[in-house]
Tab-separated table of N, CA and C in Angstrom:
chain	number	residue	atom	x	y	z
A	1	UNK	N	-7.820	-27.157	17.196
A	1	UNK	CA	-8.417	-26.365	18.186
A	1	UNK	C	-8.017	-25.580	18.588
A	2	UNK	N	-8.471	-23.996	17.781
A	2	UNK	CA	-8.367	-22.028	17.831
A	2	UNK	C	-8.933	-21.901	19.546
A	3	UNK	N	-7.603	-21.380	20.152
A	3	UNK	CA	-7.719	-20.874	21.622
A	3	UNK	C	-8.465	-20.054	21.519
A	4	UNK	N	-9.226	-19.426	22.354
A	4	UNK	CA	-9.721	-18.451	22.909
A	4	UNK	C	-9.310	-17.100	23.124
A	5	UNK	N	-8.000	-17.043	23.641
A	5	UNK	CA	-7.570	-15.496	24.376
A	5	UNK	C	-9.152	-15.164	25.581
A	6	UNK	N	-9.629	-15.054	25.411
A	6	UNK	CA	-10.531	-14.324	26.435
A	6	UNK	C	-9.920	-13.546	26.883
A	7	UNK	N	-9.148	-13.635	27.396
A	7	UNK	CA	-8.602	-12.459	29.228
A	7	UNK	C	-8.023	-11.682	28.184
A	8	UNK	N	-7.095	-11.797	27.098
A	8	UNK	CA	-5.841	-11.140	26.661
A	8	UNK	C	-7.415	-10.554	25.573
A	9	UNK	N	-8.376	-10.779	24.743
A	9	UNK	CA	-9.395	-10.672	24.525
A	9	UNK	C	-9.776	-8.931	24.401
A	10	UNK	N	-10.659	-9.682	25.783
A	10	UNK	CA	-11.018	-9.463	27.088
A	10	UNK	C	-10.605	-7.770	27.031
A	11	UNK	N	-9.037	-7.683	28.004
A	11	UNK	CA	-7.925	-6.433	27.998
A	11	UNK	C	-7.986	-5.848	26.445
A	12	UNK	N	-7.970	-6.252	25.440
A	12	UNK	CA	-7.597	-5.401	24.614
A	12	UNK	C	-8.994	-4.708	24.447
A	13	UNK	N	-10.646	-5.343	23.895
A	13	UNK	CA	-11.214	-4.665	23.509
A	13	UNK	C	-11.769	-3.560	24.709
A	14	UNK	N	-11.555	-4.264	25.712
A	14	UNK	CA	-12.424	-3.332	26.932
A	14	UNK	C	-11.454	-2.049	27.331
A	15	UNK	N	-10.023	-2.072	27.787
A	15	UNK	CA	-8.768	-1.415	27.300
A	15	UNK	C	-9.250	-0.361	25.720
A	16	UNK	N	-9.538	-0.574	25.000
A	16	UNK	CA	-9.446	0.708	23.825
A	16	UNK	C	-10.915	0.711	23.586
A	17	UNK	N	-11.913	-0.103	23.718
A	17	UNK	CA	-13.507	0.954	23.815
A	17	UNK	C	-13.178	1.765	25.076
A	18	UNK	N	-13.106	1.493	26.003
A	18	UNK	CA	-12.791	2.614	27.085
A	18	UNK	C	-11.843	3.872	26.555
A	19	UNK	N	-10.729	3.715	26.391
A	19	UNK	CA	-9.571	4.889	25.258
A	19	UNK	C	-10.294	5.692	24.482
A	20	UNK	N	-11.142	5.050	23.303
A	20	UNK	CA	-12.292	5.692	22.138
A	20	UNK	C	-13.532	5.840	23.215
A	21	UNK	N	-13.938	5.490	23.311
A	21	UNK	CA	-15.328	6.398	24.890
A	21	UNK	C	-14.561	7.193	25.136
A	22	UNK	N	-13.694	7.322	26.260
A	22	UNK	CA	-13.114	8.723	27.280
A	22	UNK	C	-12.792	9.741	25.733
A	23	UNK	N	-12.532	9.974	25.674
A	23	UNK	CA	-11.778	10.314	23.953
A	23	UNK	C	-13.110	11.197	23.442
A	24	UNK	N	-13.688	10.645	23.098
A	24	UNK	CA	-14.500	11.002	22.165
A	24	UNK	C	-15.845	11.992	23.172
A	25	UNK	N	-16.199	11.268	24.283
A	25	UNK	CA	-17.324	12.266	25.649
A	25	UNK	C	-16.173	13.388	25.122
A	26	UNK	N	-15.380	13.151	26.299
A	26	UNK	CA	-14.531	13.965	26.679
A	26	UNK	C	-14.134	15.605	25.150
A	27	UNK	N	-14.273	14.934	24.559
A	27	UNK	CA	-14.424	16.382	23.414
A	27	UNK	C	-16.037	16.475	23.416
A	28	UNK	N	-16.800	15.457	23.415
A	28	UNK	CA	-18.089	16.338	23.193
A	28	UNK	C	-18.797	16.580	24.182
A	29	UNK	N	-18.659	15.951	24.858
A	29	UNK	CA	-19.298	15.888	26.364
A	29	UNK	C	-18.648	17.227	27.359
A	30	UNK	N	-17.881	16.848	27.310
A	30	UNK	CA	-16.782	17.981	28.942
A	30	UNK	C	-16.481	18.661	28.469
A	31	UNK	N	-15.333	18.663	27.016
A	31	UNK	CA	-15.399	20.694	26.654
A	31	UNK	C	-16.267	21.003	26.094
A	32	UNK	N	-16.929	19.595	25.269
A	32	UNK	CA	-18.728	20.890	24.485
A	32	UNK	C	-19.153	21.323	25.722
A	33	UNK	N	-19.177	20.550	26.928
A	33	UNK	CA	-20.577	21.199	28.216
A	33	UNK	C	-19.992	21.658	29.160
A	34	UNK	N	-18.103	22.262	29.588
A	34	UNK	CA	-18.018	23.256	30.196
A	34	UNK	C	-17.888	24.064	29.367
A	35	UNK	N	-18.142	24.862	28.326
A	35	UNK	CA	-17.379	25.373	27.151
A	35	UNK	C	-18.972	26.567	27.532
A	36	UNK	N	-19.904	26.196	28.485
A	36	UNK	CA	-21.305	26.409	28.454
A	36	UNK	C	-21.754	27.208	29.365
A	37	UNK	N	-19.845	26.681	30.441
A	37	UNK	CA	-20.268	28.320	31.821
A	37	UNK	C	-19.822	29.145	31.556
A	38	UNK	N	-21.004	29.970	32.914
A	38	UNK	CA	-21.287	31.195	32.139
A	38	UNK	C	-19.568	31.671	32.420
A	39	UNK	N	-19.005	31.489	33.286
A	39	UNK	CA	-17.464	32.704	33.385
A	39	UNK	C	-16.558	32.615	32.951
A	40	UNK	N	-15.843	32.966	32.108
A	40	UNK	CA	-14.942	32.128	31.265
A	40	UNK	C	-14.118	31.459	32.203
A	41	UNK	N	-13.701	32.218	33.419
A	41	UNK	CA	-12.265	31.603	34.067
A	41	UNK	C	-13.238	30.256	34.839
A	42	UNK	N	-14.217	29.742	34.088
A	42	UNK	CA	-14.550	28.151	34.965
A	42	UNK	C	-14.584	27.291	33.921
A	43	UNK	N	-14.184	27.814	32.813
A	43	UNK	CA	-13.995	26.592	31.771
A	43	UNK	C	-13.166	26.255	31.610
A	44	UNK	N	-11.980	26.734	31.941
A	44	UNK	CA	-11.572	25.644	31.632
A	44	UNK	C	-10.007	24.985	32.896
A	45	UNK	N	-11.153	25.638	34.345
A	45	UNK	CA	-10.945	25.014	34.724
A	45	UNK	C	-11.468	23.638	35.622
A	46	UNK	N	-12.698	23.914	34.868
A	46	UNK	CA	-13.948	22.959	34.787
A	46	UNK	C	-13.386	21.769	33.892
A	47	UNK	N	-13.037	21.438	32.631
A	47	UNK	CA	-12.967	21.361	32.406
A	47	UNK	C	-11.411	20.668	32.561
A	48	UNK	N	-10.297	20.704	32.931
A	48	UNK	CA	-9.592	20.810	33.357
A	48	UNK	C	-9.636	19.244	34.950
A	49	UNK	N	-10.013	19.446	35.725
A	49	UNK	CA	-10.894	19.266	36.550
A	49	UNK	C	-11.574	17.508	36.352
A	50	UNK	N	-12.494	17.764	35.421
A	50	UNK	CA	-12.640	16.367	34.950
A	50	UNK	C	-11.787	15.692	34.064
A	51	UNK	N	-10.844	16.158	32.952
A	51	UNK	CA	-9.779	15.520	32.719
A	51	UNK	C	-9.008	15.130	33.811
A	52	UNK	N	-8.790	15.278	34.416
A	52	UNK	CA	-7.238	15.025	35.703
A	52	UNK	C	-7.600	13.541	36.305
A	53	UNK	N	-9.795	13.702	36.252
A	53	UNK	CA	-10.038	12.500	37.014
A	53	UNK	C	-10.196	11.690	36.221
A	54	UNK	N	-10.034	11.657	35.270
A	54	UNK	CA	-10.030	10.698	33.634
A	54	UNK	C	-9.260	9.907	33.093
A	55	UNK	N	-8.058	11.019	34.021
A	55	UNK	CA	-6.578	10.203	33.304
A	55	UNK	C	-6.072	9.209	33.663
A	56	UNK	N	-6.394	8.797	34.977
A	56	UNK	CA	-6.172	7.975	35.296
A	56	UNK	C	-6.513	6.383	35.039
A	57	UNK	N	-7.997	6.478	35.055
A	57	UNK	CA	-8.562	5.368	34.356
A	57	UNK	C	-8.238	5.534	32.442
A	58	UNK	N	-8.325	6.290	32.137
A	58	UNK	CA	-7.867	6.572	30.948
A	58	UNK	C	-6.015	5.758	31.129
A	59	UNK	N	-5.629	6.247	31.735
A	59	UNK	CA	-3.862	5.596	31.537
A	59	UNK	C	-3.741	3.682	31.731
A	60	UNK	N	-5.172	3.407	32.743
A	60	UNK	CA	-5.383	2.393	33.168
A	60	UNK	C	-5.815	0.963	31.397
A	61	UNK	N	-6.853	1.786	31.150
A	61	UNK	CA	-7.485	1.612	29.889
A	61	UNK	C	-6.470	1.364	29.026
A	62	UNK	N	-5.739	1.990	28.544
A	62	UNK	CA	-4.466	1.874	27.435
A	62	UNK	C	-3.766	0.784	28.159
A	63	UNK	N	-3.461	0.748	29.746
A	63	UNK	CA	-2.514	-0.754	29.590
A	63	UNK	C	-2.948	-1.660	29.015
A	64	UNK	N	-4.781	-1.746	29.638
A	64	UNK	CA	-4.941	-3.104	29.545
A	64	UNK	C	-4.410	-3.389	28.026
A	65	UNK	N	-5.712	-2.411	27.176
A	65	UNK	CA	-5.448	-2.565	25.569
A	65	UNK	C	-4.429	-2.706	25.322
A	66	UNK	N	-2.956	-2.310	25.621
A	66	UNK	CA	-2.047	-2.235	25.176
A	66	UNK	C	-1.471	-4.378	25.399
A	67	UNK	N	-2.169	-4.531	26.803
A	67	UNK	CA	-1.474	-5.956	27.533
A	67	UNK	C	-2.120	-6.703	26.377
A	68	UNK	N	-3.392	-6.802	26.277
A	68	UNK	CA	-4.097	-7.572	25.862
A	68	UNK	C	-3.883	-8.260	24.251
A	69	UNK	N	-3.089	-6.846	23.386
A	69	UNK	CA	-2.675	-6.568	22.217
A	69	UNK	C	-1.112	-7.459	22.095
A	70	UNK	N	-0.621	-7.110	23.603
A	70	UNK	CA	0.827	-8.149	22.672
A	70	UNK	C	0.581	-9.419	23.476
A	71	UNK	N	-0.671	-9.820	24.141
A	71	UNK	CA	-1.112	-11.126	24.209
A	71	UNK	C	-1.527	-12.129	22.969
A	72	UNK	N	-2.288	-10.951	22.236
A	72	UNK	CA	-2.542	-11.554	21.287
A	72	UNK	C	-2.060	-12.106	20.357
A	73	UNK	N	-0.784	-11.088	20.306
A	73	UNK	CA	0.180	-11.386	18.985
A	73	UNK	C	0.854	-12.985	19.576
A	74	UNK	N	1.059	-12.745	21.157
A	74	UNK	CA	1.908	-14.008	21.546
A	74	UNK	C	1.080	-15.373	21.083
A	75	UNK	N	-0.370	-14.996	21.331
A	75	UNK	CA	-1.027	-16.371	21.043
A	75	UNK	C	-1.467	-16.700	19.769
A	76	UNK	N	-1.559	-15.788	18.599
A	76	UNK	CA	-1.661	-15.934	17.819
A	76	UNK	C	-0.564	-16.110	16.802
A	77	UNK	N	0.583	-16.034	17.093
A	77	UNK	CA	1.450	-15.997	16.421
A	77	UNK	C	1.863	-17.215	15.070
A	78	UNK	N	1.640	-18.340	15.257
A	78	UNK	CA	1.449	-19.268	14.214
A	78	UNK	C	0.663	-19.165	12.868
A	79	UNK	N	-0.127	-18.495	13.309
A	79	UNK	CA	-1.449	-17.600	12.627
A	79	UNK	C	-0.820	-16.423	11.701
A	80	UNK	N	-0.189	-15.548	12.491
A	80	UNK	CA	0.350	-14.708	11.468
A	80	UNK	C	1.598	-14.972	11.378
A	81	UNK	N	2.606	-16.359	11.490
A	81	UNK	CA	3.150	-16.532	10.470
A	81	UNK	C	3.021	-17.389	8.532
A	82	UNK	N	1.294	-17.587	8.865
A	82	UNK	CA	0.774	-18.345	8.103
A	82	UNK	C	0.072	-16.881	6.676
A	83	UNK	N	-0.379	-16.381	7.034
A	83	UNK	CA	-1.444	-15.146	6.806
A	83	UNK	C	-0.962	-13.923	6.586
A	84	UNK	N	-0.891	-13.539	5.212
A	84	UNK	CA	-0.119	-12.322	5.067
A	84	UNK	C	-0.576	-11.162	5.529
A	85	UNK	N	-1.879	-11.419	5.187
A	85	UNK	CA	-3.196	-10.694	5.674
A	85	UNK	C	-3.409	-10.097	7.349
A	86	UNK	N	-3.964	-11.320	7.852
A	86	UNK	CA	-3.312	-11.115	9.262
A	86	UNK	C	-2.520	-10.180	9.782
A	87	UNK	N	-0.991	-10.324	9.028
A	87	UNK	CA	-0.177	-9.578	9.469
A	87	UNK	C	0.233	-8.580	9.269
A	88	UNK	N	0.018	-8.288	8.352
A	88	UNK	CA	-0.646	-6.698	7.497
A	88	UNK	C	-1.618	-6.157	8.855
A	89	UNK	N	-2.866	-6.603	9.093
A	89	UNK	CA	-3.237	-6.074	9.526
A	89	UNK	C	-2.935	-5.464	10.834
A	90	UNK	N	-2.215	-6.392	11.383
A	90	UNK	CA	-1.352	-6.030	13.049
A	90	UNK	C	-0.412	-5.519	13.150
A	91	UNK	N	0.491	-5.590	11.827
A	91	UNK	CA	1.108	-4.236	11.281
A	91	UNK	C	0.714	-2.943	11.661
A	92	UNK	N	-0.332	-2.638	10.676
A	92	UNK	CA	-0.627	-1.801	11.061
A	92	UNK	C	-1.879	-0.814	12.156
A	93	UNK	N	-2.252	-2.551	12.322
A	93	UNK	CA	-2.821	-1.746	14.784
A	93	UNK	C	-2.015	-1.313	15.111
A	94	UNK	N	-0.699	-2.090	14.847
A	94	UNK	CA	0.490	-1.838	15.835
A	94	UNK	C	0.445	-0.253	15.718
A	95	UNK	N	0.834	-0.201	14.132
A	95	UNK	CA	1.692	1.355	14.425
A	95	UNK	C	0.379	2.743	14.029
A	96	UNK	N	-0.978	2.364	14.026
A	96	UNK	CA	-2.147	3.119	14.624
A	96	UNK	C	-1.937	3.205	16.064
A	97	UNK	N	-1.707	1.899	16.951
A	97	UNK	CA	-1.609	2.518	18.428
A	97	UNK	C	-0.796	3.146	18.789
A	98	UNK	N	0.358	3.319	18.215
A	98	UNK	CA	2.045	3.866	18.563
A	98	UNK	C	1.669	5.831	17.940
A	99	UNK	N	0.470	6.230	17.610
A	99	UNK	CA	0.743	7.410	16.914
A	99	UNK	C	-0.141	7.671	18.212
A	100	UNK	N	-1.394	7.170	18.272
A	100	UNK	CA	-2.530	6.814	19.571
A	100	UNK	C	-1.445	7.383	20.804
A	101	UNK	N	-0.979	6.824	21.484
A	101	UNK	CA	-0.199	6.517	22.362
A	101	UNK	C	0.577	8.374	22.457
A	102	UNK	N	1.527	8.512	21.118
A	102	UNK	CA	1.955	9.372	21.075
A	102	UNK	C	0.683	10.998	21.454
A	103	UNK	N	-0.212	10.739	20.253
A	103	UNK	CA	-0.932	12.713	20.552
A	103	UNK	C	-2.067	11.870	21.939
A	104	UNK	N	-2.559	11.058	22.139
A	104	UNK	CA	-2.819	10.916	23.348
A	104	UNK	C	-1.815	11.494	24.704
A	105	UNK	N	-0.855	11.265	24.617
A	105	UNK	CA	0.130	11.589	25.688
A	105	UNK	C	0.475	13.711	24.913
A	106	UNK	N	0.611	13.024	23.815
A	106	UNK	CA	0.606	14.930	24.186
A	106	UNK	C	-0.184	16.181	24.084
A	107	UNK	N	-1.372	15.095	24.316
A	107	UNK	CA	-2.661	16.360	24.585
A	107	UNK	C	-2.697	16.088	26.005
A	108	UNK	N	-2.188	15.285	26.811
A	108	UNK	CA	-2.165	15.145	28.059
A	108	UNK	C	-1.034	16.797	28.318
A	109	UNK	N	-0.373	16.191	28.000
A	109	UNK	CA	0.666	17.917	27.923
A	109	UNK	C	-0.012	19.461	27.744
A	110	UNK	N	-0.620	19.269	26.854
A	110	UNK	CA	-1.508	20.322	26.520
A	110	UNK	C	-2.108	20.364	27.558
A	111	UNK	N	-2.744	19.582	28.067
A	111	UNK	CA	-3.958	19.770	29.186
A	111	UNK	C	-3.226	20.025	30.242
A	112	UNK	N	-2.694	19.750	30.160
A	112	UNK	CA	-1.086	20.195	32.000
A	112	UNK	C	-1.296	21.977	32.089
A	113	UNK	N	-0.599	22.044	30.664
A	113	UNK	CA	-0.077	23.866	29.768
A	113	UNK	C	-1.582	25.118	30.233
A	114	UNK	N	-2.475	23.515	29.759
A	114	UNK	CA	-3.562	25.163	29.957
A	114	UNK	C	-4.695	24.911	31.294
A	115	UNK	N	-4.487	23.533	32.420
A	115	UNK	CA	-5.175	23.728	33.490
A	115	UNK	C	-4.083	24.971	34.312
A	116	UNK	N	-2.095	24.989	34.068
A	116	UNK	CA	-1.853	25.687	34.941
A	116	UNK	C	-2.453	27.225	34.484
A	117	UNK	N	-2.917	27.483	33.225
A	117	UNK	CA	-3.439	28.907	33.073
A	117	UNK	C	-4.623	29.174	33.101
A	118	UNK	N	-5.812	28.357	33.965
A	118	UNK	CA	-6.933	27.943	33.623
A	118	UNK	C	-7.002	29.456	34.018
A	119	UNK	N	-6.786	30.580	34.881
A	119	UNK	CA	-7.444	31.255	35.351
A	119	UNK	C	-7.199	32.521	34.266
A	120	UNK	N	-6.399	32.342	33.354
A	120	UNK	CA	-6.962	33.462	32.059
A	120	UNK	C	-8.763	33.109	31.321
A	121	UNK	N	-9.588	32.262	32.109
A	121	UNK	CA	-10.286	32.499	30.980
A	121	UNK	C	-9.930	32.208	29.421
A	122	UNK	N	-11.528	31.492	28.770
A	122	UNK	CA	-11.184	31.397	27.866
A	122	UNK	C	-13.162	30.769	26.845
A	123	UNK	N	-12.657	31.581	26.310
A	123	UNK	CA	-14.526	31.349	25.122
A	123	UNK	C	-14.671	30.074	25.293
A	124	UNK	N	-13.989	28.951	25.170
A	124	UNK	CA	-14.109	27.755	25.237
A	124	UNK	C	-12.812	26.917	25.682
A	125	UNK	N	-13.319	25.168	26.099
A	125	UNK	CA	-12.423	24.632	26.427
A	125	UNK	C	-11.118	24.920	25.207
A	126	UNK	N	-11.152	24.927	23.977
A	126	UNK	CA	-10.067	24.731	23.005
A	126	UNK	C	-10.098	26.125	21.993
A	127	UNK	N	-11.041	26.877	22.679
A	127	UNK	CA	-11.233	28.065	21.792
A	127	UNK	C	-10.627	29.304	22.552
A	128	UNK	N	-9.753	30.125	22.625
A	128	UNK	CA	-8.869	30.619	22.982
A	128	UNK	C	-9.774	32.291	23.304
A	129	UNK	N	-10.179	32.687	24.084
A	129	UNK	CA	-10.963	34.133	24.455
A	129	UNK	C	-9.555	35.482	23.902
A	130	UNK	N	-10.724	36.609	24.097
A	130	UNK	CA	-9.766	37.484	22.906
A	130	UNK	C	-8.930	37.695	24.213
A	131	UNK	N	-7.256	38.318	23.684
A	131	UNK	CA	-6.398	38.467	24.962
A	131	UNK	C	-5.134	37.693	25.952
A	132	UNK	N	-5.910	36.415	25.047
A	132	UNK	CA	-5.794	35.411	25.576
A	132	UNK	C	-4.474	35.245	25.766
A	133	UNK	N	-3.417	35.000	26.764
A	133	UNK	CA	-1.593	34.529	26.118
A	133	UNK	C	-1.095	33.624	25.006
A	134	UNK	N	-0.112	34.332	24.577
A	134	UNK	CA	-0.418	33.127	23.722
A	134	UNK	C	0.370	31.830	23.567
A	135	UNK	N	0.721	31.617	24.607
A	135	UNK	CA	1.026	30.464	24.980
A	135	UNK	C	-0.002	29.315	25.702
A	136	UNK	N	-1.308	30.665	25.643
A	136	UNK	CA	-2.778	29.719	26.205
A	136	UNK	C	-3.083	29.369	24.561
A	137	UNK	N	-3.551	30.067	24.193
A	137	UNK	CA	-3.685	30.248	22.605
A	137	UNK	C	-3.113	28.768	22.156
A	138	UNK	N	-2.215	29.251	22.181
A	138	UNK	CA	-0.358	27.504	20.893
A	138	UNK	C	-1.655	26.616	21.760
A	139	UNK	N	-1.155	26.313	22.853
A	139	UNK	CA	-1.710	25.185	23.787
A	139	UNK	C	-3.252	24.183	23.134
A	140	UNK	N	-4.139	25.864	23.341
A	140	UNK	CA	-5.797	25.829	22.858
A	140	UNK	C	-5.465	25.296	21.470
A	141	UNK	N	-4.958	25.491	20.671
A	141	UNK	CA	-5.474	25.443	18.593
A	141	UNK	C	-4.905	23.731	19.034
A	142	UNK	N	-3.476	23.523	19.379
A	142	UNK	CA	-3.179	22.524	19.064
A	142	UNK	C	-4.343	21.621	20.217
A	143	UNK	N	-4.742	21.260	21.017
A	143	UNK	CA	-5.541	20.581	21.458
A	143	UNK	C	-7.196	20.312	20.402
A	144	UNK	N	-7.200	21.590	20.336
A	144	UNK	CA	-8.701	21.759	19.211
A	144	UNK	C	-8.638	20.059	18.581
A	145	UNK	N	-7.800	20.597	17.558
A	145	UNK	CA	-7.093	19.548	16.561
A	145	UNK	C	-7.028	17.697	17.349
A	146	UNK	N	-6.389	17.880	18.375
A	146	UNK	CA	-5.844	16.218	19.419
A	146	UNK	C	-7.349	16.146	20.015
A	147	UNK	N	-8.098	16.852	20.461
A	147	UNK	CA	-9.548	16.258	20.744
A	147	UNK	C	-10.134	15.913	19.783
A	148	UNK	N	-10.098	15.909	18.113
A	148	UNK	CA	-10.741	14.818	17.711
A	148	UNK	C	-9.707	13.796	16.971
A	149	UNK	N	-8.579	13.871	17.135
A	149	UNK	CA	-7.718	12.924	16.304
A	149	UNK	C	-7.634	11.806	17.544
A	150	UNK	N	-7.866	11.818	18.598
A	150	UNK	CA	-7.234	10.855	18.982
A	150	UNK	C	-8.841	10.304	19.185
A	151	UNK	N	-10.147	10.354	19.103
A	151	UNK	CA	-10.993	9.568	18.478
A	151	UNK	C	-11.156	9.149	17.471
A	152	UNK	N	-10.471	9.716	16.203
A	152	UNK	CA	-10.368	8.905	14.401
A	152	UNK	C	-9.413	7.716	15.024
A	153	UNK	N	-8.061	8.364	15.581
A	153	UNK	CA	-7.747	7.236	15.994
A	153	UNK	C	-7.723	5.191	16.064
A	154	UNK	N	-8.399	5.910	17.623
A	154	UNK	CA	-8.828	4.688	18.274
A	154	UNK	C	-10.045	3.983	17.452
A	155	UNK	N	-10.976	5.246	17.403
A	155	UNK	CA	-12.172	4.627	16.367
A	155	UNK	C	-11.800	3.708	15.004
A	156	UNK	N	-10.568	3.871	14.827
A	156	UNK	CA	-10.009	3.246	13.144
A	156	UNK	C	-9.557	1.554	13.906
A	157	UNK	N	-9.109	2.356	14.926
A	157	UNK	CA	-7.937	0.574	15.759
A	157	UNK	C	-9.888	-0.632	15.595
A	158	UNK	N	-10.116	0.494	16.342
A	158	UNK	CA	-11.782	-0.472	16.931
A	158	UNK	C	-12.206	-1.034	15.490
A	159	UNK	N	-12.103	-0.889	14.365
A	159	UNK	CA	-13.003	-1.275	13.708
A	159	UNK	C	-11.728	-2.232	12.731
A	160	UNK	N	-10.954	-1.926	13.250
A	160	UNK	CA	-9.323	-2.954	12.547
A	160	UNK	C	-9.718	-4.101	13.220
A	161	UNK	N	-9.945	-4.176	14.518
A	161	UNK	CA	-10.367	-5.121	15.531
A	161	UNK	C	-11.129	-5.691	14.769
A	162	UNK	N	-11.435	-5.122	13.614
A	162	UNK	CA	-12.579	-6.405	13.779
A	162	UNK	C	-13.144	-6.912	12.807
A	163	UNK	N	-11.365	-7.509	12.125
A	163	UNK	CA	-12.038	-7.646	11.243
A	163	UNK	C	-11.209	-9.033	11.593
């Protein structure tokens, strides 16, 4: 008789779903939408406010995913010991989760830098305006990559979880 691990699977899947969906919606909807603000100074301010509101929810989602993942590993120790393909999948997912945690955290650090310089204005949330301070330009250019890397990594985890 197999264990269902309903609570662990729910934490794992719902947490990952929110992490993936939030990062993708943030890149497409929030950053894309606020880039349309009429005033360049509003663009970074509005985006930063939206990300600040999402951050606690995202933190809880990530925590739920990690807790669910650890509980699933614990609940499937026997299967992981016997099935090398399941062990490989779990190892790859753990590595991807680690990278996604790092890129998400770094994106948050960059977002805080951008928020502090929001009064400088911007062409778009991740597109510097001409004459922007170098510190802001660097943060925006890095954030331009991370805003897409985070949903790619978490999307890969969704696919691997379906195996």
